[in-house]
XYZ file of C-alpha atoms in Angstrom:
566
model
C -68.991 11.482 -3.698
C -69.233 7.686 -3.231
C -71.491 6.063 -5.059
C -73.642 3.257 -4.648
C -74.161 0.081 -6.415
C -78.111 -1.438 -6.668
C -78.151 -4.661 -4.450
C -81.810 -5.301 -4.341
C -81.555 -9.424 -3.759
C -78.418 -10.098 -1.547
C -77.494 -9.344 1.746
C -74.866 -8.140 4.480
C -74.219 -8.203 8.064
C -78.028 -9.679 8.344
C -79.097 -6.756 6.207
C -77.979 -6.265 2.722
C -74.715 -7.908 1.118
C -72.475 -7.337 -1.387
C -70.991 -9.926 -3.481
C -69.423 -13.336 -2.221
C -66.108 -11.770 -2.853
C -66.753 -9.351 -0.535
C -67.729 -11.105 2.562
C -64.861 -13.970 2.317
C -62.452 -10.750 1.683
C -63.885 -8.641 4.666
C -64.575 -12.261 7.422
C -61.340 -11.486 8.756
C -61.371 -7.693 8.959
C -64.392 -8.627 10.921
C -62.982 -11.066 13.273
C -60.085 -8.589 14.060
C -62.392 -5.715 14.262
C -64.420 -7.858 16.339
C -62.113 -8.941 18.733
C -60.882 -5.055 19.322
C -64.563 -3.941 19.452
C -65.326 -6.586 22.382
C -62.119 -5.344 24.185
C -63.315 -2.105 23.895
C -66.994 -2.886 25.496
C -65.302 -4.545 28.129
C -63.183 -1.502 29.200
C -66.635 0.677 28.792
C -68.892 -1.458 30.290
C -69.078 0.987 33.426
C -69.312 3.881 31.282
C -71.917 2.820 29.635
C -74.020 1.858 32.381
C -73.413 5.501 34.015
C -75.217 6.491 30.209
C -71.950 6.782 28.144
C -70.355 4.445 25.516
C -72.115 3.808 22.122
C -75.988 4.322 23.149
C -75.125 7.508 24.893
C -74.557 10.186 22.581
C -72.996 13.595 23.464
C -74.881 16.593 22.325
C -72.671 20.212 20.867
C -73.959 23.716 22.157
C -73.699 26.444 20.438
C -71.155 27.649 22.985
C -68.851 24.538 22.082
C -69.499 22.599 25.501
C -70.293 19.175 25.535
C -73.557 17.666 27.267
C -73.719 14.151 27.665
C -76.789 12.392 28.357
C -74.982 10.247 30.836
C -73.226 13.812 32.412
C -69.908 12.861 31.298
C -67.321 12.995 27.977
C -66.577 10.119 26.333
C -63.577 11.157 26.048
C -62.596 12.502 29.509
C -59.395 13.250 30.374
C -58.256 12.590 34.527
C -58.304 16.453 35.687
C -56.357 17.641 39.187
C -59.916 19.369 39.192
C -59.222 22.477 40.764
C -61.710 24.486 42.910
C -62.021 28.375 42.088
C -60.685 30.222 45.035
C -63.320 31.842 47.206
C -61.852 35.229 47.952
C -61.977 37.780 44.953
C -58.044 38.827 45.476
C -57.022 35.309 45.597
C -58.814 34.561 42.259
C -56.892 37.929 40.759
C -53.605 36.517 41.654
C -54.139 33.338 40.738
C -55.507 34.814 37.021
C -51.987 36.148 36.792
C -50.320 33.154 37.747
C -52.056 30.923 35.140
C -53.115 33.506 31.994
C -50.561 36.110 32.750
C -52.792 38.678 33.934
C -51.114 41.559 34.112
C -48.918 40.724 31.594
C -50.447 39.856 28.364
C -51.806 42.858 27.438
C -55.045 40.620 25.510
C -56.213 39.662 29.310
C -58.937 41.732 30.095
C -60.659 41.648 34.080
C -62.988 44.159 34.737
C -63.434 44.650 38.645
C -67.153 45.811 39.754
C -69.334 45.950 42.750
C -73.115 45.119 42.010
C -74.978 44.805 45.425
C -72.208 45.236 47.486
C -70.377 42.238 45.880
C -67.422 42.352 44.500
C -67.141 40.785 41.052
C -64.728 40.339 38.134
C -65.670 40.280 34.851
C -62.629 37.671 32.818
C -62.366 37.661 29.152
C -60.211 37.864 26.508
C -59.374 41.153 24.068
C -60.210 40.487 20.879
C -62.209 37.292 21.116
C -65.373 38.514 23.001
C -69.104 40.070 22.102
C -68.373 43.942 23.756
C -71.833 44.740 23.592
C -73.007 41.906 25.109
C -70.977 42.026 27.769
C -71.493 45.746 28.302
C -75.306 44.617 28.168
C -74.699 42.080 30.876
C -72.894 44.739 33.456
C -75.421 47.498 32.357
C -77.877 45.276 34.281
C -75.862 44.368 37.101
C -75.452 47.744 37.947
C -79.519 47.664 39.231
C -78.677 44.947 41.890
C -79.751 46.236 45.482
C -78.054 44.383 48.497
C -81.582 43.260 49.256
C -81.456 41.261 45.648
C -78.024 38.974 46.937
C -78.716 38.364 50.333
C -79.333 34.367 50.414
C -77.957 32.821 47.112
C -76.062 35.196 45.216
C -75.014 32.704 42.021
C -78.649 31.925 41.704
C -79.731 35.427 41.437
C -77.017 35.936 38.867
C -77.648 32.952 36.685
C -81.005 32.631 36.913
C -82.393 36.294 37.481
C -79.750 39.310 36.607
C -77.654 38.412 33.603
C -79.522 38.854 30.153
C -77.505 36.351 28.473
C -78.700 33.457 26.295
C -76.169 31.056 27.847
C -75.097 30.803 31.121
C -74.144 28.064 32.729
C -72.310 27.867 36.592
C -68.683 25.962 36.715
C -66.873 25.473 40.207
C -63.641 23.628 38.401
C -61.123 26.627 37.592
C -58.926 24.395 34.877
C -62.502 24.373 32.885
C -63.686 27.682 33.295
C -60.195 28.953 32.032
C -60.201 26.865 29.020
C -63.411 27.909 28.701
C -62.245 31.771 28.415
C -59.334 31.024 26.390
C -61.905 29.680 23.554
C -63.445 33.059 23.127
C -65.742 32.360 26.335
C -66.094 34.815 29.380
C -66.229 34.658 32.967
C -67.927 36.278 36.283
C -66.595 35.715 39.490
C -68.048 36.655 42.539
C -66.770 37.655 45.756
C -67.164 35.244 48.420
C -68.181 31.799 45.876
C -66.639 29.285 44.655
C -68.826 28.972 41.662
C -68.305 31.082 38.755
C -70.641 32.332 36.091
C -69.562 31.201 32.533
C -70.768 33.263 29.892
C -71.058 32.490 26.109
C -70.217 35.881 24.645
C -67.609 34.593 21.410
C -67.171 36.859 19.122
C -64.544 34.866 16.789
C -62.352 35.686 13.820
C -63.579 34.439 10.819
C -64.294 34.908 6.852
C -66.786 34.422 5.378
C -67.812 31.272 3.727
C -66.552 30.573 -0.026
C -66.455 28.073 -2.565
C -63.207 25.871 -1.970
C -60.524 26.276 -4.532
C -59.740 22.872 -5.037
C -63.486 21.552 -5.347
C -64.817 23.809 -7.547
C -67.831 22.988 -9.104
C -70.023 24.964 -12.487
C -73.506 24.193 -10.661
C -74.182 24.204 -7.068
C -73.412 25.757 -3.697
C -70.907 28.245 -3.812
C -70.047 27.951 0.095
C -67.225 25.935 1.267
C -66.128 25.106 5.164
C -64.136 28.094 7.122
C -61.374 27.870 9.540
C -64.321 28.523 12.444
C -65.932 25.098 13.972
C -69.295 26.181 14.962
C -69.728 28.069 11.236
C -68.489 24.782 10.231
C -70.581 22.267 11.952
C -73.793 24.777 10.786
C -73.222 24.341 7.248
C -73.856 21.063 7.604
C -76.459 21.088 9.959
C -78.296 23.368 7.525
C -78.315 20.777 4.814
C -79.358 17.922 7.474
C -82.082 18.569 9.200
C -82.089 15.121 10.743
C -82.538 14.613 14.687
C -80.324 11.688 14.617
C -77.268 13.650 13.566
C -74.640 14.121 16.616
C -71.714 16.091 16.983
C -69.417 14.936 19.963
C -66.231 17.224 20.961
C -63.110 16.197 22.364
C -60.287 18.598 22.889
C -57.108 16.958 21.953
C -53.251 18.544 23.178
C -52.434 19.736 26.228
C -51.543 23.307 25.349
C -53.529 24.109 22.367
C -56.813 22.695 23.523
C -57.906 22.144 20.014
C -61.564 21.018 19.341
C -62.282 18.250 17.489
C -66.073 17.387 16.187
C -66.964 14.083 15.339
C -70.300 13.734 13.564
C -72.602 10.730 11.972
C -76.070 9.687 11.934
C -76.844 8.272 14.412
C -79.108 5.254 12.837
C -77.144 4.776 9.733
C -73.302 4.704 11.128
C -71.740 0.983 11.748
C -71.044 1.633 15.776
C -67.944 -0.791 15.308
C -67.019 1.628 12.679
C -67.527 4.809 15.198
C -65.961 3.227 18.135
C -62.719 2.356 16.652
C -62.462 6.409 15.340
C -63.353 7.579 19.033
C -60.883 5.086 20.430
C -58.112 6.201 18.292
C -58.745 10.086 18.435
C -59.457 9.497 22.551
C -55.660 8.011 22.546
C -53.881 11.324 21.234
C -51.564 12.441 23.514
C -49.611 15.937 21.959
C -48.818 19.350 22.909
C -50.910 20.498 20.532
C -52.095 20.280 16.915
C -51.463 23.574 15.460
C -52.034 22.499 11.620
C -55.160 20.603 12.851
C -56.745 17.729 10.451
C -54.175 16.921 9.179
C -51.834 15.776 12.221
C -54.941 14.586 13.639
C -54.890 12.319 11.095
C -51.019 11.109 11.173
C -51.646 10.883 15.077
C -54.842 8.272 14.556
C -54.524 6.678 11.157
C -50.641 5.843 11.873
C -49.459 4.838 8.216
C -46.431 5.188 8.183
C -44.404 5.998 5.328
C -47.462 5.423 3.096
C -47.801 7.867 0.325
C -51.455 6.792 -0.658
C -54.272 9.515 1.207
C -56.555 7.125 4.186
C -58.733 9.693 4.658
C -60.848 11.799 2.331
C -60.705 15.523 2.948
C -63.623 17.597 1.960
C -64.116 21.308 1.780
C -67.470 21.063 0.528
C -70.288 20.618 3.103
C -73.001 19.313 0.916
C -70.070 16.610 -0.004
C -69.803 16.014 3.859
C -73.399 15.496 4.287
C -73.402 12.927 1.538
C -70.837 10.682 2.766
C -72.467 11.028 5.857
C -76.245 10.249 4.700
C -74.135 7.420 3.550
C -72.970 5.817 7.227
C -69.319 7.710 6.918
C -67.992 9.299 10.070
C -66.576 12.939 9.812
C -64.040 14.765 11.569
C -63.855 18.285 12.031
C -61.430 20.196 13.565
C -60.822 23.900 14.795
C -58.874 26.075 12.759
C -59.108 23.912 9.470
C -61.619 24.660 6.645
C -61.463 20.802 5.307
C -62.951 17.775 7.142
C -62.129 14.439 7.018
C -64.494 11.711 6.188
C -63.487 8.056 7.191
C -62.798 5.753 6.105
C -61.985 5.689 2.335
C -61.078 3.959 -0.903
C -59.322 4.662 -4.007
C -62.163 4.976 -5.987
C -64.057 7.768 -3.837
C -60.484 10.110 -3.843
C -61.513 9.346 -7.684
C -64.857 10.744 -7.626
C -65.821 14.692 -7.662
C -69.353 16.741 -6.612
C -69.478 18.168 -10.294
C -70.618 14.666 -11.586
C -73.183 14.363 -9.714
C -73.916 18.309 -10.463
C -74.514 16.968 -14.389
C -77.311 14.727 -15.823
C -76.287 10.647 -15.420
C -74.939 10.746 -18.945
C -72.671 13.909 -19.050
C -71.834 12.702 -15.157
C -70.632 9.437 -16.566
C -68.642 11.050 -19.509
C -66.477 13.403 -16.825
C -66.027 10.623 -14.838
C -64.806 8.517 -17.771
C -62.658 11.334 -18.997
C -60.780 11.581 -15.127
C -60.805 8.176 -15.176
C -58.807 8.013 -18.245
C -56.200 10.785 -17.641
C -55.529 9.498 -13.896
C -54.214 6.205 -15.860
C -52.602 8.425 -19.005
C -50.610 10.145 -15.993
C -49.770 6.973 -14.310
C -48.636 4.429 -17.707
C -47.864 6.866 -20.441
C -44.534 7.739 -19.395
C -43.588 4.383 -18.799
C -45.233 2.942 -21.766
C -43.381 5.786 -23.971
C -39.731 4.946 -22.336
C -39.887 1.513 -22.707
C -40.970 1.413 -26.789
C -38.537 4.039 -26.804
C -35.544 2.026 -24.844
C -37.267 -1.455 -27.386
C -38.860 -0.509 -30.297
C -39.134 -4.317 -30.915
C -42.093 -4.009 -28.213
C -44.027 -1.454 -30.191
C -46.947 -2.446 -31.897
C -47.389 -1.432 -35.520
C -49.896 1.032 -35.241
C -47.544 2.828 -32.574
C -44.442 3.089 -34.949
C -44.846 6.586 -35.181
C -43.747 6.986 -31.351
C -40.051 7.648 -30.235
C -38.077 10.770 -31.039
C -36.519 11.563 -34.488
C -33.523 12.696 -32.315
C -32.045 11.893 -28.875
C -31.207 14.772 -26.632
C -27.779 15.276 -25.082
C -28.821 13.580 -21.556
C -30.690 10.173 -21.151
C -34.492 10.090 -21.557
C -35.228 8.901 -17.969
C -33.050 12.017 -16.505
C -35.150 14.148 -18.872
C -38.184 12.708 -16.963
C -36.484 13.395 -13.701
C -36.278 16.550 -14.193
C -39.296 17.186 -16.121
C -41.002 15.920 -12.575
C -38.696 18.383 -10.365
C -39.432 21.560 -12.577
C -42.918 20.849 -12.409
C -42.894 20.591 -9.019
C -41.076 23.697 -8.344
C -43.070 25.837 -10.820
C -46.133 24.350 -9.047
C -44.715 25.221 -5.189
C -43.757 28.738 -6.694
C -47.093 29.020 -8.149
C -48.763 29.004 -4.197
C -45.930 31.726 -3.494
C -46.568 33.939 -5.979
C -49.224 36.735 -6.029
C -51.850 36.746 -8.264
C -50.862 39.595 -10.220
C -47.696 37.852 -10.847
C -49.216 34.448 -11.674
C -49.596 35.004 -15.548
C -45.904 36.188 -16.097
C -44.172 33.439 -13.877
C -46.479 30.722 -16.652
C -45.406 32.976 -19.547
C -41.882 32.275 -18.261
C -41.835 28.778 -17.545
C -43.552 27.570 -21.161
C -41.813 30.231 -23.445
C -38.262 30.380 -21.382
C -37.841 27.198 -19.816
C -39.945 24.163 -21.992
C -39.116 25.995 -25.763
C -35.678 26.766 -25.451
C -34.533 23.729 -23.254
C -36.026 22.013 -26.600
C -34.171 24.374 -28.758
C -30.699 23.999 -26.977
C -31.791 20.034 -27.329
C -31.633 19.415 -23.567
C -35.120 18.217 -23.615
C -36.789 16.047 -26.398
C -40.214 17.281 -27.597
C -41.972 14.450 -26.795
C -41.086 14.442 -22.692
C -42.505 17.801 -23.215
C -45.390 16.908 -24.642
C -46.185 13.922 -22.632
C -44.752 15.073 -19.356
C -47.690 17.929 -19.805
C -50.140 15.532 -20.240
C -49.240 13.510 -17.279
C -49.278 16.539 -15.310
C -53.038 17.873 -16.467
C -54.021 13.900 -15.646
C -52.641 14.842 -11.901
C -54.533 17.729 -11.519
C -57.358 16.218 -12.687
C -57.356 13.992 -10.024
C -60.118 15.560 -7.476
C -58.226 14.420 -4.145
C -55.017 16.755 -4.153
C -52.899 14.454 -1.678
C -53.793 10.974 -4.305
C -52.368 13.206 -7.000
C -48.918 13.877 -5.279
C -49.251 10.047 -3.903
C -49.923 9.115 -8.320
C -46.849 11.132 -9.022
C -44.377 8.933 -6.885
C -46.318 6.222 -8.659
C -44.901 7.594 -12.302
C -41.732 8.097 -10.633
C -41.283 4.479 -9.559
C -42.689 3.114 -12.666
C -40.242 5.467 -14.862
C -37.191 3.984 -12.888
C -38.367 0.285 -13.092
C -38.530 0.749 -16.663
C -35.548 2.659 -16.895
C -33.067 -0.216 -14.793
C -35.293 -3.044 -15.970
C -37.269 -2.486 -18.636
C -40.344 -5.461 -19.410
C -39.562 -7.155 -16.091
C -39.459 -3.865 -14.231
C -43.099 -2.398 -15.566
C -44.219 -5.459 -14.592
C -42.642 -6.043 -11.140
C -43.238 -2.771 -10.052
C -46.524 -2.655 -10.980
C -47.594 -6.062 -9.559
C -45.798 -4.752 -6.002
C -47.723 -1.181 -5.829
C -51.103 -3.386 -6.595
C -50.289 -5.701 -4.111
C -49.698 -2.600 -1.492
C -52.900 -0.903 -2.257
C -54.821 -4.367 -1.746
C -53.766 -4.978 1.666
C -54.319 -1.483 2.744
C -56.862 -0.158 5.358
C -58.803 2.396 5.821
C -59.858 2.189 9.330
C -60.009 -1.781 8.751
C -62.054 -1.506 5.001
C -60.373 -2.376 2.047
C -58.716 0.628 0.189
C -59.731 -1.092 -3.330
C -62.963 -2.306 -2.762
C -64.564 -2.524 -4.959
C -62.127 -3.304 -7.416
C -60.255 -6.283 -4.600
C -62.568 -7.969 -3.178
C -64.515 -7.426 -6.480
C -67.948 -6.256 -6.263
C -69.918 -6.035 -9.804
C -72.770 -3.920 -8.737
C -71.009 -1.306 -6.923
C -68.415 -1.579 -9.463
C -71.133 -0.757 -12.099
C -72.291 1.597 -9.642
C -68.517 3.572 -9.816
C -68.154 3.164 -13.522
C -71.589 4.588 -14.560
C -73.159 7.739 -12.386
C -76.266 6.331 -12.121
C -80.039 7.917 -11.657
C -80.672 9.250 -8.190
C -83.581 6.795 -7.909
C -81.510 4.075 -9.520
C -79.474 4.468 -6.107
C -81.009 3.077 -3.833
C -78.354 1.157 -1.584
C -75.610 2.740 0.759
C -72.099 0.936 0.196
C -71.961 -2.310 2.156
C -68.388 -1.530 2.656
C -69.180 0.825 5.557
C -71.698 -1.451 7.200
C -74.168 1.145 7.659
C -77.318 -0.368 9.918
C -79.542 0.712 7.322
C -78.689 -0.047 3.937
C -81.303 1.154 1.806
C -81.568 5.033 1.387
C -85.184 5.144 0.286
C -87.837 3.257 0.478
C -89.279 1.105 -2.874
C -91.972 2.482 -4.248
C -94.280 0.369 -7.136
């Protein structure tokens, strides 16, 4: 979780600042951000006085739809909006035009008469509350002709179906969308209004701790690949009114629902615009892996190896970064979040810390610290005394191997990388039972005797292991892989061009990570632009009390988290 440095004396954006460094670093994020965010208010300015934009903020039910308190999306797509067909029979053939009724055997209509109306009952197989639809025609079947004769949606809605959410819809592309998330529908003969029911009944496990954020004290429930179980596990831990969750649905086919959630008085809304501008802009078919080609579609970084987003599958982690002014992204069908934007130094930073007392947190944070930059230089380091032992210092003279192998020591590296690669990609295929053998196999069978046969020397063993527990000790999964092709670079500068090389190469992947953005922050704050108190703040886990500033990198409109107390 990101931590916070103490900045009780200096100010930022009229509220609390960082360091000096900071704001000359960040003046021109701010004019460019600026300029873009003043663009943007122009193109909303309509919206906004019709109750949308920034000060309008759209409002989650618990049957996924989206209420605005200006009655609109801010996301709105243009719509042919079509209207549902009046007659019954020309709503049944146009069911099996559209869904395939008739066809797919998943499409379920159930044709009734309830007071001499006709009326079709539309859901899907497998995706809908049985009982509580077999509750809901149960009670139609009471309905007298006398009961329909002036308004017959009204009576529906409002007096014959014993659901907790109804709502009418007279556009058909909705109401079929609708349906097709798990929803269900009632038309009636002779209306062009249809009932839309909220009778989910999703598929979904149950929640458990995530595998990759693990932690010895603390929650054991982690986010599932259901939105609405997701959204609550958050909700549960903050109970704060201003918290919003706004929906989109992004792709054309798959309709997939994206969440976007902050607090409301804390979040920069420059910050919150520019991730509702960018998500607003996705144009697909579809995002079947979800988050994470949400997030190649919006953050746009190319060939970058280096994670821009944080992703989470922890919700008391997502409430933190959001208590904090972060914006989160959730997204149907994915059990991790994203939480924007980012730096280096919170991919670096894991719940269990702050699960410890201050001085244990600070020692495991020390302890990644230090093999996140064993598995970045050691290598390196090692090949070039190895390649010049004229560089090694004295105390090091006992580094180097007593005898070379039969292929060069970079090539040994090379493949050290690939087998480790491979052993962990047939580690994710391999069942569980068969977990324990496959290790047994690749230290005993391939690491001894390659050293045996002298293919491999023992010390690329030996530190290619270490390099490897220093990547999985890093607590964001996708900045380990991005550190590996780090080593790998380094390990071929040094190899072609030894000093000059190490240093080059180093110099060039420093320079790349300074002028990085995450959504238009600096990816090394605080390291560049330097800021000693949140530095302190990352180095040292400090007192909860102790914390009492949010990071002036996000801009949050509040910056302290609690008030002073004497």
């Amino acid at each position: 979780m990101r931590k916070v440095a103490n900045m009780d004396n200096e100010k930022f954006d009229g509220q609390d600042k960082g360091s000096e460094e900071v704001m000359a670093f960040l003046s021109d994020d701010k004019g460019e951000a600026a300029a873009g965010h003043s663009r943007q208010q122009e193109e909303g300015e309509e919206d906004r006085q019709a109750g949308g934009g920034p000060e309008s903020h759209d409002e989650i039910s618990d049957n996924g739809e989206v209420t605005s308190a200006g009655g609109r999306k801010w996301n709105e797509q243009e719509t042919s909006n079509q209207p549902i067909p009046e007659h019954l029979d020309d709503v049944l053939e146009k069911l099996k035009t559209d869904v395939g009724y008739g066809t797919s055997f998943d499409i379920v209509v159930r044709e009734m008469t309830f007071g001499e109306r006709r009326t079709a009952l539309f859901c899907l197989n497998g995706l809908s509350k049985d009982d509580l639809l077999t509750e809901v025609l149960k009670r139609l079947t009471y309905l007298h002709p006398d009961d329909l004769s002036s308004d017959a949606v009204h009576a529906f809605v409002d007096l014959y179906v014993p659901a907790a959410q109804v709502d009418r819809e007279e556009d058909w592309d909705k109401l079929v969308n609708s349906v097709l998330a798990g929803g269900s529908a009632l038309f009636i003969d002779g209306e062009t209004t249809a009932l839309k029911i909220d009778a989910k009944n999703l598929p979904a496990r149950g929640p458990e701790e995530p595998s990759l954020e693990k932690v010895v004290r603390g929650s054991r429930d982690g986010f599932i690949e259901t939105l609405m179980v997701n959204i609550s596990l958050v909700r549960r831990r903050l109970r704060d009114p201003k918290l919003r969750y706004e929906l989109i649905q992004i792709g054309e086919r798959t309709k997939t629902d994206v969440c976007i959630a902050y607090i409301d008085d804390i979040v920069d809304n420059q910050l919150l615009e520019s991730i509702k501008d960018k998500i607003s802009k996705v144009k697909v078919d579809g995002l079947p892996l979800a988050d994470k080609q949400l997030e190649e579609a919006t953050i746009k970084r190319g060939w970058s190896p280096f994670p821009l987003v944080r992703y989470s599958e922890r919700p008391d982690t997502v409430a933190a970064h959001l208590l904090e002014g972060a914006v989160a992204v959730f997204v149907d069908t994915s059990p991790s979040v994203m939480t924007l934007p980012t730096t280096y130094t919170d991919l670096m930073q894991h719940a269990e810390e702050n699960r410890q007392t201050p001085f244990i947190g600070t020692y495991l944070r020390w302890v990644r610290f230090a093999g996140v930059f064993a598995s970045l230089f050691m290598l390196p380091l090692w090949l070039l005394f190895v390649m010049h032992p004229e560089y090694k210092p004295a105390m090091l003279e006992f580094l180097g191997p007593s005898e070379m192998g039969k292929i060069p020591l970079f090539v040994q590296f090379l493949l050290a990388e690939i087998g480790i690669d491979l052993m962990r990609m047939a580690s994710v295929h391999t069942p569980s039972s068969l977990a324990t053998a496959m290790s047994l196999v690749a230290a005993i069978l391939i690491g001894d005797i390659a050293v045996q046969t002298g293919v491999f020397v023992n010390e690329v063993i030996l530190y290619m292991a270490i390099a490897a527990i220093g990547m999985f000790a890093t607590p964001s999964y996708e900045l380990g892989l991005a550190n590996r092709i780090v080593r790998l670079v380094l390990l071929a500068a040094v190899a072609a061009f030894s000093v000059p090389g190490l240093v080059v190469s180093t110099t060039v992947i420093l320079i790349f990570l300074t002028v990085e953005r995450s959504m238009n922050r600096p990816y090394m704050w605080p390291i560049i632009p330097f800021d000693a108190k949140a530095m302190l703040s990352i180095i040292f886990r400090q007192p909860l009390l102790y914390n009492r500033k949010r990071p002036n990198i996000l801009r949050p409109k509040q910056i302290n988290k609690m008030p002073r107390t004497e």
